[in-house]
Amino acid sequence: MENVKIVGCGYARASSKIENEALKKAVDTSDEWIQTRTGIASRYISETENTSDLAIRASQKAIQNAQINTSQISMIIVATCTPDNVTPSVACIVQEALGLNDKPVMAFDINAACSGFLFALQCAASMLQKGYALVIGAETLSKILDWSDRNTCVLFGDGAGAVLIQRAQDGSTMDFYARSKGDKEHALYCAGRSLQPDLENVAQDKPYLSMNGREVFRFAIQAMPDAIYGVLQGQPVEEIDLMIPHQANIRILEYVSKKMKFPMEKMFVNLDQFGNTSAASVPIALAQAWEEHKIKENMDLVLVGFGAGFTWAACKIHIEGGKHQ
């Protein structure tokens, strides 16, 4: 258990809203086909902004929401599997954009795919000593999508979400649970650059994301309950006031809801608007719930995610005394 609390949230949409009907130009699909299988009606695709640009916008909104001085930020962690570059990190780009280059800030990226934000939040909560930690999930998945593959291109979108946390003196707490295992069958996979033989550069094709939907579904419906029960540590699930799950597929959420006897009405769902934004999924949903005043004092909140790797994780947040003012 960590005595930390969220003091501000923000999120950023990518520039172009793509509704299901528009995808008929790229693949053999329809709005009905996509919605009945996934629950997704639209997603946002970035045309001019990279991952760092979305991360910066989400961070600025979180800072404005928290009403803090940026000079008090001592840590920036960005969860992403679609960074701007191999190096420098997105986190360092965000640091520069926020005018923090001359401040004592620790900034780095992590990649745990769709669980990445929860992994990053756990890292920040355990390492934070003073000031504020800025924790971001940001993705431009559109740049690794094969727009001729309807198994993937209909599912994913771009976006970013950010939170600011600080050490809590009011009884607010966070508990964490995180696990991983190797995906030996490459059920959810995007290749990197290959080795260069004989001291020569070799022209390489752009890698695209591939997915075995059946295997990912099978993994997800086991991983989500494991993470939820793991973080609750015996606390009855019915005592949870609000659950914010990774927004991958409505069928996964409905299955978990039924299996755990946890009502869908207590799950915050926005995948119909955003699709699957990987590491950005949970923080975008969290920021929306915060914006819509669904997060209140004396509330027990669970964030839960699963993703490529395979990875899965959950965070239970007890909010004491309401939102930061």
XYZ file of C-alpha atoms in Angstrom:
325
model
C 0.000 0.000 0.000
C 1.236 3.471 -0.904
C 0.005 6.678 0.733
C -0.423 8.626 -2.479
C -3.340 10.362 -4.153
C -4.327 11.724 -7.544
C -4.558 15.510 -7.594
C -5.276 16.137 -11.270
C -6.187 14.405 -14.531
C -6.240 15.325 -18.199
C -6.583 13.698 -21.601
C -6.037 14.524 -25.247
C -7.863 13.264 -28.318
C -6.030 12.839 -31.611
C -6.978 15.182 -34.420
C -9.246 13.139 -36.687
C -12.389 11.296 -35.588
C -12.877 8.158 -37.664
C -16.317 6.567 -37.487
C -16.917 2.967 -38.464
C -18.485 3.793 -41.811
C -15.259 5.461 -42.964
C -13.342 2.186 -42.524
C -15.360 0.625 -45.343
C -12.977 2.439 -47.688
C -10.048 0.430 -46.347
C -11.458 -3.025 -45.482
C -14.521 -5.203 -45.923
C -16.488 -4.163 -42.842
C -19.531 -2.245 -41.639
C -20.645 -0.256 -38.637
C -22.875 -3.144 -37.544
C -20.046 -5.703 -37.897
C -17.684 -3.624 -35.765
C -20.162 -2.563 -33.089
C -21.660 -6.011 -32.513
C -18.204 -7.594 -32.123
C -16.381 -4.848 -30.252
C -18.715 -2.088 -29.067
C -16.593 0.501 -30.883
C -18.342 3.242 -32.891
C -15.418 5.597 -33.511
C -11.785 6.255 -32.741
C -9.366 9.177 -33.099
C -6.384 9.072 -35.451
C -3.492 11.506 -35.331
C -2.477 13.050 -38.639
C 0.009 15.696 -37.517
C 0.791 15.019 -33.835
C 3.153 12.344 -32.582
C 2.913 10.510 -29.261
C 4.798 13.228 -27.387
C 2.451 15.947 -28.686
C -0.583 14.102 -27.321
C 1.262 13.416 -24.057
C 2.118 17.103 -23.683
C -1.478 18.207 -24.232
C -2.826 15.673 -21.729
C -0.161 16.751 -19.210
C -0.995 20.424 -19.588
C -4.651 19.655 -18.888
C -3.751 17.611 -15.804
C -1.531 20.442 -14.513
C -4.307 22.965 -15.118
C -6.818 20.663 -13.413
C -4.575 20.225 -10.367
C -3.673 23.937 -10.241
C -0.059 23.228 -9.353
C 3.230 24.883 -10.206
C 5.057 22.750 -12.785
C 8.345 23.377 -10.967
C 7.108 20.997 -8.244
C 7.061 18.030 -10.654
C 9.943 15.714 -9.743
C 9.152 12.685 -11.909
C 7.695 12.034 -15.377
C 6.899 8.503 -16.523
C 5.344 7.824 -19.911
C 3.827 4.453 -20.731
C 3.816 3.822 -24.481
C 4.549 1.161 -27.070
C 4.528 3.736 -29.891
C 7.145 6.341 -28.910
C 8.246 9.093 -31.271
C 11.756 7.689 -31.454
C 13.935 4.846 -30.274
C 15.597 7.619 -28.286
C 15.121 10.169 -26.736
C 12.213 9.069 -24.580
C 8.782 10.627 -24.819
C 9.133 11.537 -21.133
C 12.205 13.670 -21.814
C 10.392 15.413 -24.678
C 7.506 16.170 -22.299
C 9.976 17.464 -19.687
C 11.457 19.915 -22.179
C 8.030 21.047 -23.398
C 6.923 21.796 -19.829
C 10.008 23.944 -19.247
C 11.546 21.570 -16.717
C 14.997 21.000 -18.217
C 16.681 22.942 -15.424
C 14.719 21.216 -12.654
C 15.644 18.017 -10.731
C 13.318 15.718 -12.686
C 13.614 11.957 -13.329
C 11.981 11.173 -16.704
C 11.715 7.857 -18.534
C 9.408 5.657 -20.638
C 8.144 2.145 -20.005
C 6.500 -0.354 -22.355
C 3.989 -2.796 -20.910
C 1.513 -2.251 -23.772
C -2.086 -1.821 -22.573
C -1.093 -2.390 -18.923
C 1.618 0.250 -19.230
C -0.138 3.079 -17.415
C -0.775 0.849 -14.385
C 2.849 -0.311 -14.365
C 3.964 3.333 -14.601
C 1.613 4.408 -11.817
C 3.009 1.713 -9.534
C 6.573 2.802 -10.306
C 5.740 6.442 -9.611
C 3.846 5.700 -6.399
C 6.714 3.634 -5.007
C 9.513 6.010 -6.017
C 7.944 9.410 -5.375
C 9.597 11.185 -2.446
C 8.628 14.822 -2.828
C 6.612 17.048 -5.089
C 4.461 15.545 -7.815
C 4.831 12.674 -10.267
C 3.355 13.080 -13.725
C 2.221 9.702 -15.049
C 1.144 9.491 -18.684
C -0.217 6.870 -21.042
C 0.129 7.956 -24.658
C -0.099 6.194 -28.003
C -0.199 6.757 -31.741
C -1.118 3.203 -32.645
C -2.245 4.280 -36.104
C 1.383 4.328 -37.240
C 1.774 0.578 -36.602
C -1.614 -0.483 -38.024
C -2.043 -2.401 -41.270
C -5.050 -0.647 -42.800
C -5.797 -3.723 -44.933
C -6.186 -5.963 -41.841
C -9.709 -5.665 -40.450
C -8.780 -7.758 -37.403
C -6.704 -4.869 -36.085
C -7.421 -1.605 -37.896
C -11.018 -1.381 -36.615
C -9.957 -1.751 -32.974
C -7.284 0.797 -32.217
C -6.989 4.562 -31.878
C -4.639 7.325 -30.753
C -4.740 9.465 -27.624
C -3.178 10.284 -24.272
C -4.168 10.522 -20.633
C -2.195 11.951 -17.720
C -2.438 12.110 -13.933
C -0.529 13.941 -11.232
C 0.046 12.192 -7.923
C 1.580 13.290 -4.639
C 2.232 11.812 -1.210
C -0.992 11.796 0.809
C -1.479 12.849 4.420
C -5.272 12.438 4.446
C -5.661 8.653 4.374
C -5.833 8.258 0.608
C -4.066 5.110 -0.578
C -3.198 3.027 -3.623
C -2.709 -0.748 -3.729
C -1.156 -2.476 -6.721
C -1.057 -5.877 -8.404
C 0.976 -6.552 -11.558
C 1.972 -9.680 -13.449
C 3.425 -10.683 -16.802
C 4.298 -13.719 -18.883
C 5.948 -14.216 -22.247
C 3.721 -14.448 -25.316
C 5.562 -17.303 -26.999
C 2.924 -17.700 -29.716
C 3.006 -13.987 -30.657
C -0.753 -13.616 -30.140
C -0.335 -9.834 -29.946
C 2.826 -8.779 -31.697
C 4.628 -6.012 -33.531
C 8.174 -6.706 -34.716
C 11.057 -4.337 -34.161
C 13.953 -3.738 -36.518
C 15.992 -6.793 -37.375
C 19.734 -7.332 -36.976
C 22.044 -5.916 -39.636
C 24.351 -8.566 -41.140
C 27.855 -7.987 -42.474
C 28.217 -4.373 -41.294
C 25.680 -3.206 -43.862
C 22.434 -1.309 -43.607
C 19.455 -3.293 -44.863
C 16.240 -1.682 -46.062
C 13.415 -2.845 -43.818
C 9.667 -2.799 -44.141
C 7.582 -0.952 -41.584
C 6.405 -3.416 -38.897
C 2.653 -3.741 -38.362
C 0.683 -4.949 -35.369
C -0.767 -8.453 -35.633
C -3.245 -10.130 -33.314
C -4.821 -13.514 -32.738
C -8.146 -12.254 -31.425
C -9.306 -15.573 -30.007
C -6.122 -16.073 -27.967
C -6.157 -12.491 -26.713
C -9.790 -12.839 -25.626
C -8.985 -16.080 -23.811
C -6.093 -14.414 -22.016
C -8.080 -11.267 -21.156
C -11.014 -13.011 -19.481
C -8.581 -14.837 -17.192
C -6.195 -11.940 -16.562
C -8.746 -9.286 -15.624
C -10.405 -11.231 -12.770
C -6.965 -12.339 -11.542
C -5.793 -8.719 -11.362
C -8.995 -7.504 -9.715
C -9.089 -10.234 -7.076
C -5.337 -9.855 -6.594
C -5.495 -6.147 -5.809
C -8.590 -6.487 -3.597
C -6.806 -8.967 -1.304
C -10.044 -10.443 -0.002
C -12.151 -7.285 -0.053
C -15.552 -8.121 -1.614
C -15.810 -6.866 -5.183
C -19.279 -5.460 -4.474
C -17.643 -2.864 -2.197
C -15.935 -1.275 -5.207
C -17.743 1.930 -6.142
C -16.364 2.323 -9.659
C -14.195 0.231 -11.963
C -12.209 1.733 -14.823
C -11.079 -1.114 -17.095
C -8.848 -1.148 -20.129
C -11.115 -0.303 -23.061
C -10.425 -3.148 -25.480
C -13.673 -4.892 -26.347
C -17.175 -4.667 -24.888
C -17.513 -8.467 -25.019
C -14.529 -8.835 -22.679
C -16.003 -6.346 -20.219
C -19.431 -8.005 -20.334
C -17.882 -11.436 -19.759
C -15.892 -10.196 -16.763
C -18.930 -8.372 -15.399
C -20.989 -11.550 -15.525
C -18.214 -13.790 -14.199
C -17.468 -11.549 -11.229
C -21.090 -10.494 -10.638
C -19.980 -6.884 -10.925
C -22.613 -4.710 -12.655
C -21.741 -3.030 -15.943
C -23.368 0.116 -14.530
C -20.398 0.426 -12.161
C -17.847 0.117 -14.985
C -16.805 3.302 -16.753
C -16.883 2.565 -20.485
C -15.798 4.912 -23.278
C -14.475 2.441 -25.873
C -17.414 3.313 -28.127
C -15.806 6.757 -28.555
C -12.068 5.984 -28.479
C -11.553 2.325 -29.350
C -8.497 0.656 -27.847
C -5.780 3.234 -27.148
C -3.469 0.762 -25.381
C -1.516 2.478 -22.574
C -3.664 5.610 -22.977
C -6.908 3.694 -22.447
C -7.132 3.647 -18.639
C -5.892 7.227 -18.038
C -8.214 8.655 -20.701
C -11.162 6.882 -19.067
C -9.993 7.991 -15.620
C -9.716 11.603 -16.756
C -13.173 11.480 -18.342
C -14.698 9.993 -15.195
C -12.966 12.703 -13.149
C -14.249 15.392 -15.536
C -17.795 14.015 -15.271
C -17.621 14.062 -11.435
C -18.011 10.289 -11.166
C -15.024 10.125 -8.782
C -16.004 11.292 -5.325
C -14.852 11.352 -1.707
C -14.629 8.151 0.310
C -14.725 6.084 -2.841
C -12.948 2.808 -3.605
C -11.946 2.761 -7.245
C -10.281 -0.037 -9.236
C -8.260 0.484 -12.405
C -7.501 -2.707 -14.322
C -5.740 -3.522 -17.582
C -4.241 -6.291 -19.688
C -2.109 -6.244 -22.781
C 0.636 -7.561 -24.996
C 3.619 -9.129 -23.387
C 1.496 -10.629 -21.899
C 0.937 -8.168 -19.039
C -1.911 -7.520 -16.614
C -2.318 -5.220 -13.638
C -4.720 -3.474 -11.294
C -4.690 -0.550 -8.881
C -7.168 -0.027 -6.032
C -7.492 3.618 -5.082
C -9.108 4.767 -1.861
C -10.029 8.431 -2.096
C -10.300 10.152 1.267
C -11.974 13.535 1.428
C -12.782 14.022 -2.240
C -10.936 15.426 -5.210
C -8.058 17.844 -4.873
C -9.175 21.454 -4.985
